[in-house]
Amino acid sequence: MPTLVYQCPSGLSGDMNLGAMIALGVDPIQLEAELRKLPYEGWKLNFETDIRQGISGTRCNVVLTHTPTHGHSHSNVLTTQSHSHGEHHHRTYRDIRTAIENSELSQRVKDDSIACFRALAEAEGAVHGIAPEAVHFHEVGAIDSIIDMVGAAVCWDLLNIDRIVCTTLEVGGGTVQCAHGRMPVPAPATARLLEGKPFTSGGTYKETTTPTGASLLVGKGAEFGATTTGTQTKAAIGIGQRDDPKLANAVYVSLIDEGANSEQADKVWELATNIDDMPAESVAYLCEQLLKAGALDVWQTAATFKKGRQGCVVHTLVENNHLDSVEAIHFKHSNTLGVRRQEWQRSKLKREFQKLSTEWGDVTVKVATLPDGSQRHKFEYDDCARIAAANDMSIESVKAKLEQISKEA
């Protein structure tokens, strides 16, 4: 599975990212077909070659067909920022999440899309003092941001991307006009999203990294400032809308094959907390929230604590870029007064996601390569459950049928 590397010396926005993904090899027809699975109309995608300060790349336009002119900046996607469209309905983060969950998009695309929207909603909610679920998205802005975020997730899925690295990120400088007046760059939501992340500023006195662009990187769990080792298999350039004389408005992306070795090594953190005063359903809810916040895995072990109290230890495995946010979930959703952390060196098999075409639609297959070069695979449970429910079959019979289809393919 290739690693996707972002170099953003001119920042990142949602439309720049889509342009870069098309330049990297994503089929625009396939991208739009996937996006049409969402319950939203009044838009279309246009892609064209453009030049910024002598740099040629692919530019994306999200054209809103239900209004003659929208003049919309992709950095202004929420009601907290200015628009000139008159009165529009609004959608909350909860509304958009439900629409994505109820669509026919693959589970992987749903998960990545919702993670990006959640990152943005949490940042905006923190800035304005409201719950993420209550953050309102402007109707026109919401369509733009839905296309940007879900489109990114579709592209990552089509490219079989699991790991993303962002080597450089410029946020710009000066101020940006918002509904609450002029705000410093980076905008408050962008600054919140990038807490603890390395970036540069002052390359130009304009906003270069939008809240949407930042939420794509953060929501997908990009490793900021990390390095890669391997062979570059493809490189491409995405072009932004603005032609800035001080900075070529472009994002540079590449696919890196980090080697044919079947074993890969990385470092992860294990968080642990003792719980002896919460009901089982509350502990289960805590575990659910930890996974939603980006934990790799969560499990419980039974334990006996002081005074003979029966309880459990909740263990959470998390990558460094999600460490602080996942740790905070422990304090928010449990009665614990402390969380232990320990860093582990981890070896893992090289894996990739493939698509298996069936009479019930595409099924995601995770394929792992063992040290001896042999492979083993596993069908995505959510896809198996969907097929079983729709066809009155057991999950085991679905898996058996998929095995047969896989052998014949």
Tab-separated table of C-alpha atoms in Angstrom:
chain	number	residue	atom	x	y	z
A	1	MET	CA	0.000	0.000	0.000
A	2	PRO	CA	1.585	3.331	-1.034
A	3	THR	CA	2.236	6.232	1.308
A	4	LEU	CA	0.785	9.562	0.163
A	5	VAL	CA	3.114	12.497	0.793
A	6	TYR	CA	1.888	16.102	0.822
A	7	GLN	CA	4.278	19.016	0.366
A	8	CYS	CA	2.299	22.193	0.975
A	9	PRO	CA	4.655	25.205	0.691
A	10	SER	CA	1.615	27.197	-0.478
A	11	GLY	CA	-0.826	25.630	1.960
A	12	LEU	CA	-3.769	23.361	1.249
A	13	SER	CA	-7.465	23.739	0.502
A	14	GLY	CA	-10.120	21.208	-0.411
A	15	ASP	CA	-10.195	22.020	-4.115
A	16	MET	CA	-6.383	22.032	-4.374
A	17	ASN	CA	-6.396	18.549	-2.904
A	18	LEU	CA	-8.967	17.247	-5.400
A	19	GLY	CA	-6.953	18.678	-8.283
A	20	ALA	CA	-3.832	16.966	-6.961
A	21	MET	CA	-5.621	13.623	-6.589
A	22	ILE	CA	-6.858	13.731	-10.191
A	23	ALA	CA	-3.337	14.610	-11.359
A	24	LEU	CA	-2.083	11.662	-9.323
A	25	GLY	CA	-4.232	9.269	-11.314
A	26	VAL	CA	-7.752	9.180	-9.861
A	27	ASP	CA	-10.398	8.823	-12.589
A	28	PRO	CA	-12.597	11.975	-12.398
A	29	ILE	CA	-15.600	10.061	-13.764
A	30	GLN	CA	-15.246	7.435	-11.051
A	31	LEU	CA	-14.811	10.148	-8.414
A	32	GLU	CA	-18.007	11.913	-9.462
A	33	ALA	CA	-19.913	8.623	-9.657
A	34	GLU	CA	-19.010	7.892	-6.041
A	35	LEU	CA	-19.959	11.399	-4.921
A	36	ARG	CA	-23.365	11.011	-6.605
A	37	LYS	CA	-24.140	8.409	-3.933
A	38	LEU	CA	-24.660	11.339	-1.562
A	39	PRO	CA	-28.161	12.875	-1.280
A	40	TYR	CA	-27.048	16.283	-2.569
A	41	GLU	CA	-27.710	17.878	-5.939
A	42	GLY	CA	-26.895	21.163	-7.613
A	43	TRP	CA	-23.178	20.670	-8.184
A	44	LYS	CA	-20.684	19.395	-10.717
A	45	LEU	CA	-16.915	19.014	-10.928
A	46	ASN	CA	-14.657	20.594	-13.527
A	47	PHE	CA	-10.957	19.808	-13.832
A	48	GLU	CA	-8.495	21.685	-16.025
A	49	THR	CA	-4.791	22.342	-16.380
A	50	ASP	CA	-3.659	25.715	-15.057
A	51	ILE	CA	-0.401	27.515	-14.255
A	52	ARG	CA	0.698	29.388	-11.127
A	53	GLN	CA	4.013	31.262	-11.278
A	54	GLY	CA	5.269	28.971	-14.027
A	55	ILE	CA	4.129	25.775	-12.264
A	56	SER	CA	1.617	23.662	-14.203
A	57	GLY	CA	-0.899	21.461	-12.421
A	58	THR	CA	-4.526	20.380	-12.221
A	59	ARG	CA	-7.159	22.759	-10.901
A	60	CYS	CA	-10.557	21.670	-9.577
A	61	ASN	CA	-13.712	23.767	-9.676
A	62	VAL	CA	-16.747	22.739	-7.643
A	63	VAL	CA	-19.488	24.394	-9.689
A	64	LEU	CA	-22.763	25.013	-7.860
A	65	THR	CA	-25.421	24.704	-10.547
A	66	HIS	CA	-28.395	25.851	-8.477
A	67	THR	CA	-27.146	29.441	-8.221
A	68	PRO	CA	-25.910	31.662	-11.105
A	69	THR	CA	-22.780	32.891	-9.345
A	70	HIS	CA	-21.502	31.891	-5.984
A	71	GLY	CA	-18.082	33.556	-5.787
A	72	HIS	CA	-17.397	31.191	-2.951
A	73	SER	CA	-14.005	30.813	-1.317
A	74	HIS	CA	-13.262	27.291	-0.218
A	75	SER	CA	-11.816	28.664	2.993
A	76	ASN	CA	-15.232	29.921	4.072
A	77	VAL	CA	-17.348	26.873	4.628
A	78	LEU	CA	-19.143	27.585	7.896
A	79	THR	CA	-21.740	30.033	9.157
A	80	THR	CA	-19.008	31.616	11.239
A	81	GLN	CA	-17.587	33.131	8.053
A	82	SER	CA	-18.930	35.525	5.465
A	83	HIS	CA	-21.018	34.798	2.375
A	84	SER	CA	-22.948	36.892	-0.094
A	85	HIS	CA	-25.630	34.362	-0.982
A	86	GLY	CA	-28.484	35.781	1.030
A	87	GLU	CA	-30.541	33.538	3.278
A	88	HIS	CA	-29.912	29.785	3.121
A	89	HIS	CA	-30.857	26.753	5.132
A	90	HIS	CA	-28.203	25.291	7.366
A	91	ARG	CA	-26.997	21.772	8.063
A	92	THR	CA	-25.363	20.675	11.274
A	93	TYR	CA	-22.427	18.332	11.546
A	94	ARG	CA	-24.909	15.727	12.787
A	95	ASP	CA	-27.027	16.149	9.626
A	96	ILE	CA	-24.054	15.695	7.322
A	97	ARG	CA	-22.693	12.746	9.280
A	98	THR	CA	-26.080	11.012	9.070
A	99	ALA	CA	-26.264	11.618	5.307
A	100	ILE	CA	-22.826	10.079	4.843
A	101	GLU	CA	-23.617	7.108	7.095
A	102	ASN	CA	-26.847	6.389	5.203
A	103	SER	CA	-25.218	6.566	1.760
A	104	GLU	CA	-23.964	3.628	-0.320
A	105	LEU	CA	-20.352	4.754	-0.080
A	106	SER	CA	-17.862	2.154	1.131
A	107	GLN	CA	-17.309	1.929	4.869
A	108	ARG	CA	-13.733	3.112	4.493
A	109	VAL	CA	-14.855	6.254	2.651
A	110	LYS	CA	-17.554	6.888	5.250
A	111	ASP	CA	-15.086	6.559	8.116
A	112	ASP	CA	-12.510	8.911	6.569
A	113	SER	CA	-15.153	11.466	5.546
A	114	ILE	CA	-16.744	11.562	8.978
A	115	ALA	CA	-13.344	11.775	10.681
A	116	CYS	CA	-12.470	14.873	8.618
A	117	PHE	CA	-15.834	16.508	9.271
A	118	ARG	CA	-15.559	15.668	12.960
A	119	ALA	CA	-12.129	17.300	13.166
A	120	LEU	CA	-13.527	20.468	11.579
A	121	ALA	CA	-16.666	20.485	13.731
A	122	GLU	CA	-14.643	19.996	16.916
A	123	ALA	CA	-12.334	22.865	15.989
A	124	GLU	CA	-15.190	25.223	15.107
A	125	GLY	CA	-17.108	24.164	18.194
A	126	ALA	CA	-14.115	24.885	20.419
A	127	VAL	CA	-13.623	28.312	18.842
A	128	HIS	CA	-17.277	29.323	19.266
A	129	GLY	CA	-17.982	27.584	22.547
A	130	ILE	CA	-20.557	25.098	21.249
A	131	ALA	CA	-20.756	21.329	20.958
A	132	PRO	CA	-19.429	19.838	17.698
A	133	GLU	CA	-22.836	18.275	17.028
A	134	ALA	CA	-24.380	21.756	17.027
A	135	VAL	CA	-21.965	23.362	14.544
A	136	HIS	CA	-23.970	24.686	11.595
A	137	PHE	CA	-22.722	24.566	8.021
A	138	HIS	CA	-23.943	27.115	5.504
A	139	GLU	CA	-25.934	25.401	2.709
A	140	VAL	CA	-23.662	26.495	-0.153
A	141	GLY	CA	-20.548	26.112	1.943
A	142	ALA	CA	-21.732	22.722	3.112
A	143	ILE	CA	-22.031	21.433	-0.443
A	144	ASP	CA	-18.512	22.658	-1.200
A	145	SER	CA	-17.067	21.150	1.957
A	146	ILE	CA	-18.959	17.876	1.513
A	147	ILE	CA	-17.554	17.496	-1.998
A	148	ASP	CA	-14.070	18.445	-0.773
A	149	MET	CA	-14.014	16.078	2.192
A	150	VAL	CA	-15.928	13.099	0.871
A	151	GLY	CA	-14.125	13.524	-2.460
A	152	ALA	CA	-10.788	13.337	-0.663
A	153	ALA	CA	-11.867	10.154	1.127
A	154	VAL	CA	-12.992	8.619	-2.172
A	155	CYS	CA	-9.643	9.474	-3.776
A	156	TRP	CA	-7.664	8.011	-0.876
A	157	ASP	CA	-9.737	4.848	-1.158
A	158	LEU	CA	-9.247	4.572	-4.920
A	159	LEU	CA	-5.499	5.052	-4.467
A	160	ASN	CA	-5.430	2.499	-1.609
A	161	ILE	CA	-3.943	5.058	0.774
A	162	ASP	CA	-3.623	4.209	4.440
A	163	ARG	CA	-0.674	6.351	5.536
A	164	ILE	CA	-0.356	10.083	4.833
A	165	VAL	CA	2.694	12.237	5.524
A	166	CYS	CA	2.760	16.042	5.395
A	167	THR	CA	6.335	17.299	5.178
A	168	THR	CA	5.651	21.049	4.941
A	169	LEU	CA	2.591	23.230	5.510
A	170	GLU	CA	2.399	27.003	4.989
A	171	VAL	CA	-0.577	28.764	6.586
A	172	GLY	CA	0.003	32.264	5.181
A	173	GLY	CA	-0.245	35.520	7.074
A	174	GLY	CA	-2.103	38.766	7.510
A	175	THR	CA	-5.831	38.640	8.157
A	176	VAL	CA	-8.927	37.051	6.648
A	177	GLN	CA	-12.403	38.592	6.513
A	178	CYS	CA	-14.959	36.555	8.473
A	179	ALA	CA	-18.523	37.145	9.625
A	180	HIS	CA	-17.149	38.299	12.986
A	181	GLY	CA	-14.777	40.775	11.357
A	182	ARG	CA	-11.154	40.436	10.387
A	183	MET	CA	-9.362	37.514	11.947
A	184	PRO	CA	-5.650	36.705	12.005
A	185	VAL	CA	-4.259	34.013	9.734
A	186	PRO	CA	-4.339	31.140	10.429
A	187	ALA	CA	-8.068	31.425	11.048
A	188	PRO	CA	-9.116	30.385	14.568
A	189	ALA	CA	-10.451	26.992	13.453
A	190	THR	CA	-7.302	26.295	11.423
A	191	ALA	CA	-5.108	27.258	14.373
A	192	ARG	CA	-7.087	24.915	16.590
A	193	LEU	CA	-6.770	22.053	14.104
A	194	LEU	CA	-3.009	22.526	13.852
A	195	GLU	CA	-2.291	22.606	17.591
A	196	GLY	CA	0.863	20.587	18.191
A	197	LYS	CA	1.587	20.336	14.458
A	198	PRO	CA	4.627	21.926	12.751
A	199	PHE	CA	3.882	24.549	10.097
A	200	THR	CA	5.315	27.741	8.613
A	201	SER	CA	3.734	31.167	8.234
A	202	GLY	CA	4.394	34.520	6.598
A	203	GLY	CA	5.153	33.246	3.098
A	204	THR	CA	2.391	35.527	1.860
A	205	TYR	CA	-0.121	37.834	3.511
A	206	LYS	CA	-3.105	35.742	2.563
A	207	GLU	CA	-4.780	32.624	3.946
A	208	THR	CA	-3.119	29.628	2.288
A	209	THR	CA	-4.310	26.741	4.461
A	210	THR	CA	-8.073	26.719	4.933
A	211	PRO	CA	-9.979	25.008	7.745
A	212	THR	CA	-11.089	22.410	5.205
A	213	GLY	CA	-7.519	21.743	4.068
A	214	ALA	CA	-6.286	21.407	7.641
A	215	SER	CA	-9.170	19.125	8.608
A	216	LEU	CA	-8.366	16.769	5.719
A	217	LEU	CA	-4.845	16.249	7.026
A	218	VAL	CA	-5.808	16.056	10.687
A	219	GLY	CA	-8.901	13.916	10.146
A	220	LYS	CA	-6.955	11.341	8.132
A	221	GLY	CA	-4.219	11.267	10.756
A	222	ALA	CA	-1.434	12.733	8.635
A	223	GLU	CA	2.035	12.491	10.153
A	224	PHE	CA	3.311	16.073	10.177
A	225	GLY	CA	7.020	16.544	9.621
A	226	ALA	CA	7.598	12.797	9.229
A	227	THR	CA	9.972	11.266	6.711
A	228	THR	CA	9.580	8.397	4.271
A	229	THR	CA	12.014	5.920	2.763
A	230	GLY	CA	11.255	4.170	-0.477
A	231	THR	CA	10.650	4.592	-4.184
A	232	GLN	CA	8.538	7.427	-5.558
A	233	THR	CA	6.117	5.859	-8.022
A	234	LYS	CA	4.115	8.951	-9.008
A	235	ALA	CA	4.232	12.701	-8.443
A	236	ALA	CA	1.628	15.338	-9.253
A	237	ILE	CA	0.644	18.954	-8.641
A	238	GLY	CA	-2.681	20.469	-7.637
A	239	ILE	CA	-3.375	24.133	-8.401
A	240	GLY	CA	-5.354	26.562	-6.225
A	241	GLN	CA	-7.847	29.174	-7.384
A	242	ARG	CA	-5.867	32.279	-6.423
A	243	ASP	CA	-2.896	33.465	-8.491
A	244	ASP	CA	-0.530	34.837	-5.849
A	245	PRO	CA	2.488	36.760	-7.213
A	246	LYS	CA	4.480	35.989	-4.047
A	247	LEU	CA	3.857	32.261	-3.895
A	248	ALA	CA	3.066	29.613	-6.514
A	249	ASN	CA	-0.360	28.472	-5.322
A	250	ALA	CA	0.221	24.726	-5.682
A	251	VAL	CA	0.339	21.552	-3.615
A	252	TYR	CA	2.838	18.824	-4.470
A	253	VAL	CA	1.872	15.201	-3.832
A	254	SER	CA	3.617	11.904	-4.416
A	255	LEU	CA	3.095	8.189	-3.916
A	256	ILE	CA	5.928	6.391	-2.137
A	257	ASP	CA	6.450	2.637	-2.140
A	258	GLU	CA	8.238	2.161	1.167
A	259	GLY	CA	9.751	-1.127	0.141
A	260	ALA	CA	8.723	-4.647	-0.687
A	261	ASN	CA	9.511	-5.932	2.812
A	262	SER	CA	6.518	-7.717	4.238
A	263	GLU	CA	7.296	-6.469	7.748
A	264	GLN	CA	7.044	-2.793	8.610
A	265	ALA	CA	7.996	-1.166	11.899
A	266	ASP	CA	6.636	1.862	13.660
A	267	LYS	CA	6.040	3.194	17.144
A	268	VAL	CA	2.698	3.395	18.902
A	269	TRP	CA	1.507	4.447	22.337
A	270	GLU	CA	-0.482	2.341	24.765
A	271	LEU	CA	-2.706	4.271	27.159
A	272	ALA	CA	-4.112	2.492	30.208
A	273	THR	CA	-6.532	3.535	32.922
A	274	ASN	CA	-8.065	1.660	35.873
A	275	ILE	CA	-11.857	1.778	36.235
A	276	ASP	CA	-13.799	0.340	39.185
A	277	ASP	CA	-16.697	2.764	39.617
A	278	MET	CA	-18.495	2.802	36.262
A	279	PRO	CA	-21.291	0.566	34.927
A	280	ALA	CA	-20.456	-1.745	32.032
A	281	GLU	CA	-22.500	0.223	29.495
A	282	SER	CA	-20.576	3.408	30.353
A	283	VAL	CA	-17.257	1.617	29.884
A	284	ALA	CA	-18.486	0.325	26.518
A	285	TYR	CA	-19.424	3.883	25.504
A	286	LEU	CA	-15.967	5.101	26.534
A	287	CYS	CA	-14.363	2.468	24.306
A	288	GLU	CA	-16.598	3.500	21.405
A	289	GLN	CA	-15.599	7.159	21.779
A	290	LEU	CA	-11.902	6.259	21.943
A	291	LEU	CA	-12.155	4.469	18.604
A	292	LYS	CA	-14.043	7.382	17.062
A	293	ALA	CA	-11.300	9.749	18.240
A	294	GLY	CA	-8.661	7.835	16.282
A	295	ALA	CA	-7.520	4.960	18.503
A	296	LEU	CA	-6.095	1.992	16.601
A	297	ASP	CA	-7.564	-0.496	19.060
A	298	VAL	CA	-9.242	-0.577	22.470
A	299	TRP	CA	-9.567	-3.549	24.813
A	300	GLN	CA	-10.368	-4.327	28.440
A	301	THR	CA	-8.754	-6.647	30.975
A	302	ALA	CA	-10.435	-7.696	34.206
A	303	ALA	CA	-8.658	-6.603	37.393
A	304	THR	CA	-9.043	-6.460	41.168
A	305	PHE	CA	-8.065	-3.147	42.745
A	306	LYS	CA	-7.511	-1.965	46.308
A	307	LYS	CA	-10.233	-2.767	48.837
A	308	GLY	CA	-11.020	-5.834	46.728
A	309	ARG	CA	-12.990	-3.890	44.120
A	310	GLN	CA	-13.622	-5.671	40.826
A	311	GLY	CA	-13.122	-3.553	37.738
A	312	CYS	CA	-11.214	-3.378	34.484
A	313	VAL	CA	-8.219	-1.768	32.869
A	314	VAL	CA	-9.035	-0.010	29.603
A	315	HIS	CA	-6.105	-0.228	27.181
A	316	THR	CA	-5.901	2.014	24.124
A	317	LEU	CA	-3.446	1.723	21.244
A	318	VAL	CA	-2.881	5.041	19.469
A	319	GLU	CA	-0.453	6.670	17.047
A	320	ASN	CA	1.488	9.731	18.135
A	321	ASN	CA	-0.552	12.198	16.064
A	322	HIS	CA	-3.755	11.226	17.923
A	323	LEU	CA	-2.180	10.757	21.362
A	324	ASP	CA	-3.368	13.927	23.102
A	325	SER	CA	-6.890	13.948	21.671
A	326	VAL	CA	-7.453	10.266	22.508
A	327	GLU	CA	-6.053	10.734	26.006
A	328	ALA	CA	-8.507	13.597	26.564
A	329	ILE	CA	-11.410	11.258	25.772
A	330	HIS	CA	-10.527	9.182	28.866
A	331	PHE	CA	-11.064	12.176	31.131
A	332	LYS	CA	-14.189	13.339	29.311
A	333	HIS	CA	-16.063	10.036	29.238
A	334	SER	CA	-14.863	8.211	32.360
A	335	ASN	CA	-14.395	8.791	36.079
A	336	THR	CA	-10.661	8.163	35.942
A	337	LEU	CA	-8.239	10.597	37.537
A	338	GLY	CA	-5.191	9.456	35.591
A	339	VAL	CA	-4.012	7.764	32.412
A	340	ARG	CA	-0.730	5.891	32.011
A	341	ARG	CA	1.150	5.968	28.720
A	342	GLN	CA	3.905	3.777	27.311
A	343	GLU	CA	5.566	3.835	23.888
A	344	TRP	CA	5.992	0.527	22.070
A	345	GLN	CA	8.004	-0.520	19.022
A	346	ARG	CA	5.642	-2.419	16.737
A	347	SER	CA	6.239	-4.758	13.806
A	348	LYS	CA	3.359	-5.199	11.419
A	349	LEU	CA	2.740	-7.028	8.181
A	350	LYS	CA	2.519	-5.057	4.991
A	351	ARG	CA	-1.132	-4.815	4.015
A	352	GLU	CA	-3.270	-3.348	1.283
A	353	PHE	CA	-6.945	-2.970	0.502
A	354	GLN	CA	-8.376	-4.428	-2.686
A	355	LYS	CA	-11.842	-4.432	-4.242
A	356	LEU	CA	-13.646	-7.653	-5.164
A	357	SER	CA	-16.472	-7.247	-7.692
A	358	THR	CA	-19.530	-9.350	-6.802
A	359	GLU	CA	-23.196	-9.555	-7.708
A	360	TRP	CA	-23.876	-7.565	-4.527
A	361	GLY	CA	-21.456	-4.775	-5.384
A	362	ASP	CA	-17.816	-4.194	-4.494
A	363	VAL	CA	-16.447	-5.829	-1.337
A	364	THR	CA	-13.311	-4.527	0.378
A	365	VAL	CA	-10.622	-7.149	0.988
A	366	LYS	CA	-7.650	-6.606	3.301
A	367	VAL	CA	-4.607	-8.505	2.005
A	368	ALA	CA	-1.561	-9.059	4.244
A	369	THR	CA	1.848	-10.248	3.011
A	370	LEU	CA	3.724	-12.640	5.302
A	371	PRO	CA	7.544	-12.729	5.694
A	372	ASP	CA	7.782	-15.744	3.365
A	373	GLY	CA	5.966	-13.835	0.628
A	374	SER	CA	2.688	-15.699	0.970
A	375	GLN	CA	-0.517	-13.766	1.474
A	376	ARG	CA	-3.675	-14.052	3.496
A	377	HIS	CA	-6.843	-12.050	3.177
A	378	LYS	CA	-9.933	-11.029	5.077
A	379	PHE	CA	-13.217	-9.640	3.792
A	380	GLU	CA	-14.421	-6.371	5.337
A	381	TYR	CA	-16.931	-7.306	8.028
A	382	ASP	CA	-19.234	-4.345	7.354
A	383	ASP	CA	-19.543	-5.380	3.699
A	384	CYS	CA	-20.292	-8.977	4.709
A	385	ALA	CA	-22.908	-7.815	7.211
A	386	ARG	CA	-24.530	-5.568	4.603
A	387	ILE	CA	-24.791	-8.430	2.104
A	388	ALA	CA	-26.070	-10.844	4.748
A	389	ALA	CA	-28.808	-8.466	5.901
A	390	ALA	CA	-29.929	-7.599	2.370
A	391	ASN	CA	-30.102	-11.226	1.200
A	392	ASP	CA	-31.257	-13.061	4.352
A	393	MET	CA	-27.984	-14.983	4.581
A	394	SER	CA	-25.650	-15.815	7.435
A	395	ILE	CA	-22.337	-13.988	7.514
A	396	GLU	CA	-20.477	-17.306	7.275
A	397	SER	CA	-22.343	-18.234	4.085
A	398	VAL	CA	-21.541	-14.799	2.663
A	399	LYS	CA	-17.844	-15.314	3.419
A	400	ALA	CA	-17.931	-18.767	1.814
A	401	LYS	CA	-19.509	-17.326	-1.335
A	402	LEU	CA	-16.942	-14.512	-1.410
A	403	GLU	CA	-14.126	-17.055	-1.108
A	404	GLN	CA	-15.536	-18.862	-4.125
A	405	ILE	CA	-15.811	-15.632	-6.117
A	406	SER	CA	-12.268	-14.668	-5.102
A	407	LYS	CA	-10.843	-17.982	-6.336
A	408	GLU	CA	-12.658	-17.651	-9.656
A	409	ALA	CA	-11.627	-14.019	-10.185
